[in-house]
Structures are given as C-alpha cells and as structure tokens.
C-alpha cells in the first residue's frame, strides 16, 4: 500500500478520498488555490500545498504544478477525484511517466480509448453491448448530419468526442437546425475539451438514465456493483441519484449489469469506472464510460457495503479484488441528494457568496453526509456549486423516501441559499415517487412554479454582508529542526501596529505555499470608455458574439458563458456601441471580470 497520497481535487470529494486513505493508514496531501486556502479539504489533509491563484486553469488544472507538489511532499500516488483532471489522459500519462508516482485510476491508454466516445462505441459493439445507432468516425460537415437524418430520422444528437454530462451535446430536431447545432457542438467540444471532433447518435426522446458501477484489477478480475438510476436531471445534469433502479425488471437488471461487466473486460480496463446506458421501453443502449469515480458512487457503497475509493487505492497498489461476483449482494435502497448552493426558484442560479452562519447536517440511522464545509466558513464560488452530498439508505425505496424527508427537514443551513427546498418538493412529487420520471421530466413536464412556494416554505437566504473585515498578510521566516521556511500569516480585525518583517530571500520555499507560488493575478485593463458588462459567475467563454465597433440593442447576446456546466447568454442591458471586448473564446473568467464595454 502507498505511504502518502496527493489528492488532486478540492471540497467534499477530496475529503472523501482522504478519509479512505486514513482508513488504510495512508498519509494525505492536499492542493489548493488561493481561493481555497481556508477550505475544508486543506484542514483535513496531513499537509497542503498551494498550486496557484483562484482560476482553475492556473491551479487545479495546472498539471505540472500538481506533480511538482506531489514530488515535493514525497507522495507516492495521486488520486484525481472527479472533475478537473480526473478524466484527462494527458495528466494520467504525466503521472505514470513520473518516477516514484502511481496514478490511482485507469491507465492513460484506457482513458484515451474509452474517453473518446467513438472509440468506446467501437469497443462496446465488439463486446456485444447494445449501442445507439450512430457514427463511429468523426463527422466533418453538415451534409453527413443530413444523410444520417435521412437514414435514421430526427431528432439527432450531435456529441463532442470528449464530452459528458450534457456538455458538448446538441439536439437537432429538424433539418433546418443542422448547421447551427453542428457548429455549436464543435465549438463546445473545443472550448471544454480541446477537441472539436463530434459524432452522431439517434436521439432517444424520453429515456431512463441507468449506470452500472464496475471495478477491475490488473489480475483479470472484473466485477459489477449493481446499477444506479440517474434519470432525474436538469439540462442533462443529475440532481438526485438512486440505486437500485426502480424501473428495471429483474431480467433487464441482470442483462444491463452483465453487459457493463463484459464491456469493461473487453477494454482491458483496470480500476473503478461507470458504464452508462439509456433505457427506452424494453431496450437499453450503451451511452458512455466514465473513467473515474463518480459523484454518486456513494449510492452503490450504501447498497453493497463496498468502499469503492478504498478499492481504487488497493487496485492501484497492485492488490487483487478480494470478492467474487457472486459475493456482491445488493440490499435495500439508497438515494443521493446533491446539496448545491443554488436557488431553484431562480432557474437554479448559483449563489454568488455568503457565509455558513448555521450549518447543522442531519444524522441518525441510514443517513450519511459527505462534505468539507463547517459552520462559519465562507462559500467559495470560484468553482462548482456543490456544498455537500446527502446520502440516505433504507430497507426499501419506501423507507428510503420517508427517511430522506426526515433528513432533509433536519438539514439546517443558514447564510447561503441551497436546493434543499427542491429536494423536499421532489419527495412529494407523484411522478418521482412513483419512479416514472425520465431524463426530460424536469425540463419538459415538471411545473416549476411550485419551486417558488418550496423556496418560500423551506428555503434559506444569503447572509447579509457586514462589511469586509480588515485583513493583512505578513510573511515570516522561521526555522524548524534546522530547516528554514517562509510562512504567510493572516491577521484579521484591527491590525496592530507591528513593523513589517523583511523576508529572507535565501530561505527555502515554503511547503504550504508549494508550486505556483506567484500570488499575483492579472486584472483586465479597461481601455475604452463606457459601461462595463461583467461576469456574474466564474466560468469559461464559449463564444464572443460581438466585436469593437458593433452597434447592439438591449437583449442582444454579447458572449456565451459556460458556468456550472450550463450555457449562459450574457446580453446587453442597453443599446450602444461596443468600445472594447475584453475576453476571448475559451478564456476562463472569474465573477466580476469585465467582458465587454459599451458606450
């Protein structure tokens, strides 16, 4: 087993991995950005290294800085969690090639093969796993899309090869939309994944989304751990997951679980992963493979008793799976509720700030909370909106729902807005309670006006700003056991009149600061006059729709900003002439950054 593992992630998943390490007697290393220097995963780890400023591209996505931190800490393995670099085959290869480091996950070759959707379809088809009718070669132009539509009919899904979670996917309802949606899918693929290759699939209008958890070792053992139903989605993003699926009969359960196991075995895949399927009527079709741990892995852990993250570490260390397929028993029912800092009544808008004035998560039998925040913490809004995951287990689905109602009612959060009211509403929703919801239910059938009453009844409000506390950062040089370090200390409140201490330039780099230690962040220089249009949230610029000199009217789209895995049109609030465009396509921006200036 490893001696020290660096977790290349943040928040609740970083803490989740660290807990598994602690169970195995393994030391942990956190990495953090400037925005996360007071975050929970930093507190939990045995040691922590700063890898850059708030921008993810310059910190959590900085491959070299993370590997450098691992080497400096003396770690012998890197676990990526999910998101950020978790499915980046290039980063996995970098870790594999670095002497003394082990990648906790599937090999970079397997990630590349299964991460590209066309390659994964080819592997699954060869393993006799049903696939949705579609193309295996990248589609280059609109004529190919039209030809596919003539053969298979509309609607058609155009998907980015490196996509997932609805990102890089566009649906063509009719022939007139082909060129527009093809260009949008290619643009998103390039912006999100650095790959504008796309492929086509027959679009299944109202499917169930079923995924099977698998784990495999390097000794040829492949196991499935049952399925999860992730059909409750908003804009292709999962919000409540459960297992086992309430909509599959015993025969289809057996077939879909075995198909996943068979496909992974054919791909020579090692470590944990998830095979996703779409179910339409009495048919199921392969969708994609997620070559990492998933947010909802907790559901499977509750109904099988298998600690998936611990097995990730054991498999990466060369151990053989200690249980046979027939040893996997799926008992009871579990649900996971994503506790996101979003206001469901305002189109699930992410919170722009706040402090956890009260944070009292639920407890009791069958209740699990995965989180990293604590009461008094400020909400970090530079990344995704997830605050915690509430996981509830019951002997059956009925007990699980009853226990979930109790747990959500107990979850006391004040100071930030969350989607707890949405979850409580769903547990009273007839379609969801009956298990009859599909992936399109929330977007196309659900009456969203109910969310206003739910928010009023059960919701929390953002904390009111009481003025920023005076803070001053000082740098000191200290010596411990003959080794010198530079230490940064923050003083809050009334800063006493203490003279500055000059740092010793000859001192060794500080371990807590680590790689990426330049604390300066570039700011947009507004050269032109006029009213600035600023980013309302952190995200990535998908497209810039105006140029300097353009005349715009109120409501015109200026740029398209991807945030929280959704596209957001940034529009002009008034008419005028664009005097400056301060961003470029593919650029990462923070909340408050200037996007466009209009005179």
PDB file of C-alpha atoms in Angstrom, residues 248-429:
ATOM      1  CA  UNK A 248     -35.942  -2.091 -14.302  1.00  0.00           C
ATOM      2  CA  UNK A 249     -37.360  -5.575 -14.044  1.00  0.00           C
ATOM      3  CA  UNK A 250     -35.164  -8.428 -12.828  1.00  0.00           C
ATOM      4  CA  UNK A 251     -34.315  -9.647 -16.344  1.00  0.00           C
ATOM      5  CA  UNK A 252     -33.135  -6.244 -17.578  1.00  0.00           C
ATOM      6  CA  UNK A 253     -31.197  -5.682 -14.352  1.00  0.00           C
ATOM      7  CA  UNK A 254     -29.275  -8.878 -14.988  1.00  0.00           C
ATOM      8  CA  UNK A 255     -28.695  -8.063 -18.653  1.00  0.00           C
ATOM      9  CA  UNK A 256     -27.524  -4.489 -18.161  1.00  0.00           C
ATOM     10  CA  UNK A 257     -25.199  -5.330 -15.275  1.00  0.00           C
ATOM     11  CA  UNK A 258     -23.589  -8.157 -17.215  1.00  0.00           C
ATOM     12  CA  UNK A 259     -23.271  -6.011 -20.363  1.00  0.00           C
ATOM     13  CA  UNK A 260     -21.317  -3.427 -18.383  1.00  0.00           C
ATOM     14  CA  UNK A 261     -19.024  -6.048 -16.882  1.00  0.00           C
ATOM     15  CA  UNK A 262     -18.477  -7.637 -20.302  1.00  0.00           C
ATOM     16  CA  UNK A 263     -17.681  -4.334 -21.994  1.00  0.00           C
ATOM     17  CA  UNK A 264     -15.144  -3.288 -19.365  1.00  0.00           C
ATOM     18  CA  UNK A 265     -13.469  -6.698 -19.525  1.00  0.00           C
ATOM     19  CA  UNK A 266     -13.142  -6.380 -23.317  1.00  0.00           C
ATOM     20  CA  UNK A 267     -11.470  -2.997 -22.906  1.00  0.00           C
ATOM     21  CA  UNK A 268      -8.756  -4.377 -20.565  1.00  0.00           C
ATOM     22  CA  UNK A 269      -9.853  -1.721 -18.089  1.00  0.00           C
ATOM     23  CA  UNK A 270      -8.341  -1.543 -14.585  1.00  0.00           C
ATOM     24  CA  UNK A 271      -9.676   0.358 -11.540  1.00  0.00           C
ATOM     25  CA  UNK A 272     -13.128   1.851 -10.891  1.00  0.00           C
ATOM     26  CA  UNK A 273     -15.398   3.166 -13.622  1.00  0.00           C
ATOM     27  CA  UNK A 274     -19.012   3.551 -14.628  1.00  0.00           C
ATOM     28  CA  UNK A 275     -20.759   2.310 -17.756  1.00  0.00           C
ATOM     29  CA  UNK A 276     -23.769   4.463 -18.599  1.00  0.00           C
ATOM     30  CA  UNK A 277     -26.829   3.356 -20.548  1.00  0.00           C
ATOM     31  CA  UNK A 278     -30.060   4.817 -21.869  1.00  0.00           C
ATOM     32  CA  UNK A 279     -33.170   2.679 -21.431  1.00  0.00           C
ATOM     33  CA  UNK A 280     -36.105   3.163 -23.785  1.00  0.00           C
ATOM     34  CA  UNK A 281     -39.024   0.771 -23.381  1.00  0.00           C
ATOM     35  CA  UNK A 282     -37.649  -2.758 -23.231  1.00  0.00           C
ATOM     36  CA  UNK A 283     -34.334  -1.792 -24.897  1.00  0.00           C
ATOM     37  CA  UNK A 284     -31.115  -0.463 -23.421  1.00  0.00           C
ATOM     38  CA  UNK A 285     -28.207   1.156 -25.244  1.00  0.00           C
ATOM     39  CA  UNK A 286     -24.626   1.987 -24.273  1.00  0.00           C
ATOM     40  CA  UNK A 287     -24.069   5.699 -23.706  1.00  0.00           C
ATOM     41  CA  UNK A 288     -20.530   6.234 -22.393  1.00  0.00           C
ATOM     42  CA  UNK A 289     -17.881   5.144 -19.908  1.00  0.00           C
ATOM     43  CA  UNK A 290     -16.827   7.453 -17.093  1.00  0.00           C
ATOM     44  CA  UNK A 291     -13.207   6.543 -16.408  1.00  0.00           C
ATOM     45  CA  UNK A 292     -13.175   7.787 -12.801  1.00  0.00           C
ATOM     46  CA  UNK A 293     -15.046   7.754  -9.536  1.00  0.00           C
ATOM     47  CA  UNK A 294     -18.428   9.490  -9.835  1.00  0.00           C
ATOM     48  CA  UNK A 295     -20.265  11.913  -7.588  1.00  0.00           C
ATOM     49  CA  UNK A 296     -22.945   9.297  -6.941  1.00  0.00           C
ATOM     50  CA  UNK A 297     -20.619   6.398  -6.075  1.00  0.00           C
ATOM     51  CA  UNK A 298     -21.950   6.757  -2.521  1.00  0.00           C
ATOM     52  CA  UNK A 299     -25.272   5.208  -3.560  1.00  0.00           C
ATOM     53  CA  UNK A 300     -23.544   1.988  -4.578  1.00  0.00           C
ATOM     54  CA  UNK A 301     -21.458   1.928  -1.414  1.00  0.00           C
ATOM     55  CA  UNK A 302     -24.613   2.065   0.700  1.00  0.00           C
ATOM     56  CA  UNK A 303     -26.414  -0.807  -1.040  1.00  0.00           C
ATOM     57  CA  UNK A 304     -23.370  -3.090  -1.420  1.00  0.00           C
ATOM     58  CA  UNK A 305     -21.195  -2.259   1.594  1.00  0.00           C
ATOM     59  CA  UNK A 306     -18.188  -1.956  -0.744  1.00  0.00           C
ATOM     60  CA  UNK A 307     -15.887   1.025  -0.143  1.00  0.00           C
ATOM     61  CA  UNK A 308     -15.148   1.892  -3.762  1.00  0.00           C
ATOM     62  CA  UNK A 309     -12.477   4.514  -3.048  1.00  0.00           C
ATOM     63  CA  UNK A 310     -10.508   2.159  -0.812  1.00  0.00           C
ATOM     64  CA  UNK A 311     -10.620  -0.431  -3.587  1.00  0.00           C
ATOM     65  CA  UNK A 312      -9.406   2.188  -6.064  1.00  0.00           C
ATOM     66  CA  UNK A 313      -6.333   2.643  -3.896  1.00  0.00           C
ATOM     67  CA  UNK A 314      -5.824  -1.080  -3.344  1.00  0.00           C
ATOM     68  CA  UNK A 315      -6.134  -1.882  -7.048  1.00  0.00           C
ATOM     69  CA  UNK A 316      -3.706   0.914  -7.954  1.00  0.00           C
ATOM     70  CA  UNK A 317      -1.265  -0.574  -5.437  1.00  0.00           C
ATOM     71  CA  UNK A 318      -1.461  -3.913  -7.295  1.00  0.00           C
ATOM     72  CA  UNK A 319      -3.815  -5.784  -4.977  1.00  0.00           C
ATOM     73  CA  UNK A 320      -6.311  -8.341  -6.252  1.00  0.00           C
ATOM     74  CA  UNK A 321     -10.044  -7.915  -5.689  1.00  0.00           C
ATOM     75  CA  UNK A 322     -10.924  -9.940  -2.615  1.00  0.00           C
ATOM     76  CA  UNK A 323     -14.527 -10.716  -3.575  1.00  0.00           C
ATOM     77  CA  UNK A 324     -16.130 -12.733  -6.352  1.00  0.00           C
ATOM     78  CA  UNK A 325     -19.077 -11.509  -8.408  1.00  0.00           C
ATOM     79  CA  UNK A 326     -21.435 -13.816  -6.524  1.00  0.00           C
ATOM     80  CA  UNK A 327     -20.248 -12.245  -3.264  1.00  0.00           C
ATOM     81  CA  UNK A 328     -21.701  -8.861  -4.275  1.00  0.00           C
ATOM     82  CA  UNK A 329     -25.060  -8.554  -2.540  1.00  0.00           C
ATOM     83  CA  UNK A 330     -27.290  -5.592  -3.347  1.00  0.00           C
ATOM     84  CA  UNK A 331     -29.577  -4.922  -0.422  1.00  0.00           C
ATOM     85  CA  UNK A 332     -32.017  -2.141   0.364  1.00  0.00           C
ATOM     86  CA  UNK A 333     -32.305   1.201  -1.413  1.00  0.00           C
ATOM     87  CA  UNK A 334     -30.257   4.407  -1.346  1.00  0.00           C
ATOM     88  CA  UNK A 335     -30.649   7.947  -2.691  1.00  0.00           C
ATOM     89  CA  UNK A 336     -28.145  10.762  -3.054  1.00  0.00           C
ATOM     90  CA  UNK A 337     -29.205  14.415  -2.940  1.00  0.00           C
ATOM     91  CA  UNK A 338     -26.730  16.967  -4.257  1.00  0.00           C
ATOM     92  CA  UNK A 339     -26.792  19.895  -1.846  1.00  0.00           C
ATOM     93  CA  UNK A 340     -25.834  22.655  -4.255  1.00  0.00           C
ATOM     94  CA  UNK A 341     -25.596  26.346  -3.412  1.00  0.00           C
ATOM     95  CA  UNK A 342     -28.227  27.288  -5.967  1.00  0.00           C
ATOM     96  CA  UNK A 343     -31.649  28.915  -5.906  1.00  0.00           C
ATOM     97  CA  UNK A 344     -34.026  26.526  -7.647  1.00  0.00           C
ATOM     98  CA  UNK A 345     -36.740  29.190  -7.730  1.00  0.00           C
ATOM     99  CA  UNK A 346     -34.467  31.431  -9.799  1.00  0.00           C
ATOM    100  CA  UNK A 347     -33.645  28.960 -12.551  1.00  0.00           C
ATOM    101  CA  UNK A 348     -31.125  27.233 -10.256  1.00  0.00           C
ATOM    102  CA  UNK A 349     -28.897  30.306 -10.248  1.00  0.00           C
ATOM    103  CA  UNK A 350     -25.642  29.626  -8.353  1.00  0.00           C
ATOM    104  CA  UNK A 351     -25.062  31.575  -5.153  1.00  0.00           C
ATOM    105  CA  UNK A 352     -22.682  34.489  -5.538  1.00  0.00           C
ATOM    106  CA  UNK A 353     -21.417  34.373  -1.965  1.00  0.00           C
ATOM    107  CA  UNK A 354     -22.411  34.014   1.654  1.00  0.00           C
ATOM    108  CA  UNK A 355     -21.252  32.608   4.955  1.00  0.00           C
ATOM    109  CA  UNK A 356     -22.471  29.451   6.670  1.00  0.00           C
ATOM    110  CA  UNK A 357     -23.958  31.208   9.681  1.00  0.00           C
ATOM    111  CA  UNK A 358     -25.596  27.907  10.647  1.00  0.00           C
ATOM    112  CA  UNK A 359     -24.542  24.513   9.344  1.00  0.00           C
ATOM    113  CA  UNK A 360     -26.100  21.545  11.113  1.00  0.00           C
ATOM    114  CA  UNK A 361     -26.313  18.447   8.880  1.00  0.00           C
ATOM    115  CA  UNK A 362     -28.717  15.593   9.696  1.00  0.00           C
ATOM    116  CA  UNK A 363     -27.837  12.311  11.353  1.00  0.00           C
ATOM    117  CA  UNK A 364     -29.446   9.121  12.550  1.00  0.00           C
ATOM    118  CA  UNK A 365     -29.647   5.621  11.140  1.00  0.00           C
ATOM    119  CA  UNK A 366     -29.260   5.371   7.390  1.00  0.00           C
ATOM    120  CA  UNK A 367     -28.041   8.962   6.935  1.00  0.00           C
ATOM    121  CA  UNK A 368     -24.629   9.872   5.505  1.00  0.00           C
ATOM    122  CA  UNK A 369     -23.313  13.344   4.701  1.00  0.00           C
ATOM    123  CA  UNK A 370     -20.202  13.878   2.574  1.00  0.00           C
ATOM    124  CA  UNK A 371     -19.000  17.472   2.933  1.00  0.00           C
ATOM    125  CA  UNK A 372     -15.983  19.671   3.575  1.00  0.00           C
ATOM    126  CA  UNK A 373     -17.516  22.901   4.875  1.00  0.00           C
ATOM    127  CA  UNK A 374     -18.175  23.781   8.503  1.00  0.00           C
ATOM    128  CA  UNK A 375     -20.225  26.422  10.286  1.00  0.00           C
ATOM    129  CA  UNK A 376     -18.629  29.839   9.882  1.00  0.00           C
ATOM    130  CA  UNK A 377     -16.979  29.030   6.552  1.00  0.00           C
ATOM    131  CA  UNK A 378     -17.359  31.418   3.623  1.00  0.00           C
ATOM    132  CA  UNK A 379     -18.781  29.953   0.436  1.00  0.00           C
ATOM    133  CA  UNK A 380     -16.167  29.663  -2.301  1.00  0.00           C
ATOM    134  CA  UNK A 381     -17.891  30.491  -5.590  1.00  0.00           C
ATOM    135  CA  UNK A 382     -14.940  30.137  -7.962  1.00  0.00           C
ATOM    136  CA  UNK A 383     -15.751  26.527  -8.850  1.00  0.00           C
ATOM    137  CA  UNK A 384     -18.801  24.247  -8.854  1.00  0.00           C
ATOM    138  CA  UNK A 385     -21.759  24.908  -6.595  1.00  0.00           C
ATOM    139  CA  UNK A 386     -21.788  21.667  -4.603  1.00  0.00           C
ATOM    140  CA  UNK A 387     -21.723  22.143  -0.838  1.00  0.00           C
ATOM    141  CA  UNK A 388     -22.361  18.559   0.247  1.00  0.00           C
ATOM    142  CA  UNK A 389     -23.992  15.259  -0.645  1.00  0.00           C
ATOM    143  CA  UNK A 390     -26.760  13.781   1.480  1.00  0.00           C
ATOM    144  CA  UNK A 391     -26.974  10.004   1.089  1.00  0.00           C
ATOM    145  CA  UNK A 392     -29.886   8.107   2.649  1.00  0.00           C
ATOM    146  CA  UNK A 393     -30.338   4.346   2.955  1.00  0.00           C
ATOM    147  CA  UNK A 394     -33.479   2.338   3.692  1.00  0.00           C
ATOM    148  CA  UNK A 395     -34.563  -1.300   3.656  1.00  0.00           C
ATOM    149  CA  UNK A 396     -36.635  -0.476   0.554  1.00  0.00           C
ATOM    150  CA  UNK A 397     -37.465   2.560  -1.580  1.00  0.00           C
ATOM    151  CA  UNK A 398     -40.471   3.486   0.538  1.00  0.00           C
ATOM    152  CA  UNK A 399     -38.410   3.607   3.731  1.00  0.00           C
ATOM    153  CA  UNK A 400     -35.621   5.429   1.906  1.00  0.00           C
ATOM    154  CA  UNK A 401     -38.017   8.183   0.793  1.00  0.00           C
ATOM    155  CA  UNK A 402     -39.512   8.528   4.291  1.00  0.00           C
ATOM    156  CA  UNK A 403     -36.066   8.709   5.853  1.00  0.00           C
ATOM    157  CA  UNK A 404     -34.936  11.202   3.176  1.00  0.00           C
ATOM    158  CA  UNK A 405     -37.829  13.512   4.050  1.00  0.00           C
ATOM    159  CA  UNK A 406     -36.770  13.426   7.676  1.00  0.00           C
ATOM    160  CA  UNK A 407     -33.087  14.027   6.870  1.00  0.00           C
ATOM    161  CA  UNK A 408     -33.772  16.952   4.538  1.00  0.00           C
ATOM    162  CA  UNK A 409     -36.053  18.529   7.130  1.00  0.00           C
ATOM    163  CA  UNK A 410     -33.243  18.220   9.694  1.00  0.00           C
ATOM    164  CA  UNK A 411     -30.617  19.746   7.379  1.00  0.00           C
ATOM    165  CA  UNK A 412     -30.252  23.228   8.852  1.00  0.00           C
ATOM    166  CA  UNK A 413     -28.337  25.668   6.642  1.00  0.00           C
ATOM    167  CA  UNK A 414     -28.450  29.438   7.093  1.00  0.00           C
ATOM    168  CA  UNK A 415     -26.392  32.096   5.363  1.00  0.00           C
ATOM    169  CA  UNK A 416     -26.365  30.608   1.863  1.00  0.00           C
ATOM    170  CA  UNK A 417     -29.123  29.527  -0.473  1.00  0.00           C
ATOM    171  CA  UNK A 418     -29.335  25.786  -1.342  1.00  0.00           C
ATOM    172  CA  UNK A 419     -31.565  23.465  -3.362  1.00  0.00           C
ATOM    173  CA  UNK A 420     -32.797  21.635  -0.259  1.00  0.00           C
ATOM    174  CA  UNK A 421     -36.322  23.019  -0.937  1.00  0.00           C
ATOM    175  CA  UNK A 422     -36.208  21.460  -4.408  1.00  0.00           C
ATOM    176  CA  UNK A 423     -35.283  18.060  -2.985  1.00  0.00           C
ATOM    177  CA  UNK A 424     -38.071  18.227  -0.390  1.00  0.00           C
ATOM    178  CA  UNK A 425     -40.522  19.122  -3.140  1.00  0.00           C
ATOM    179  CA  UNK A 426     -39.408  16.173  -5.291  1.00  0.00           C
ATOM    180  CA  UNK A 427     -40.110  13.745  -2.451  1.00  0.00           C
ATOM    181  CA  UNK A 428     -43.729  14.885  -2.631  1.00  0.00           C
ATOM    182  CA  UNK A 429     -43.852  14.748  -6.442  1.00  0.00           C
TER     183      UNK A 429
END
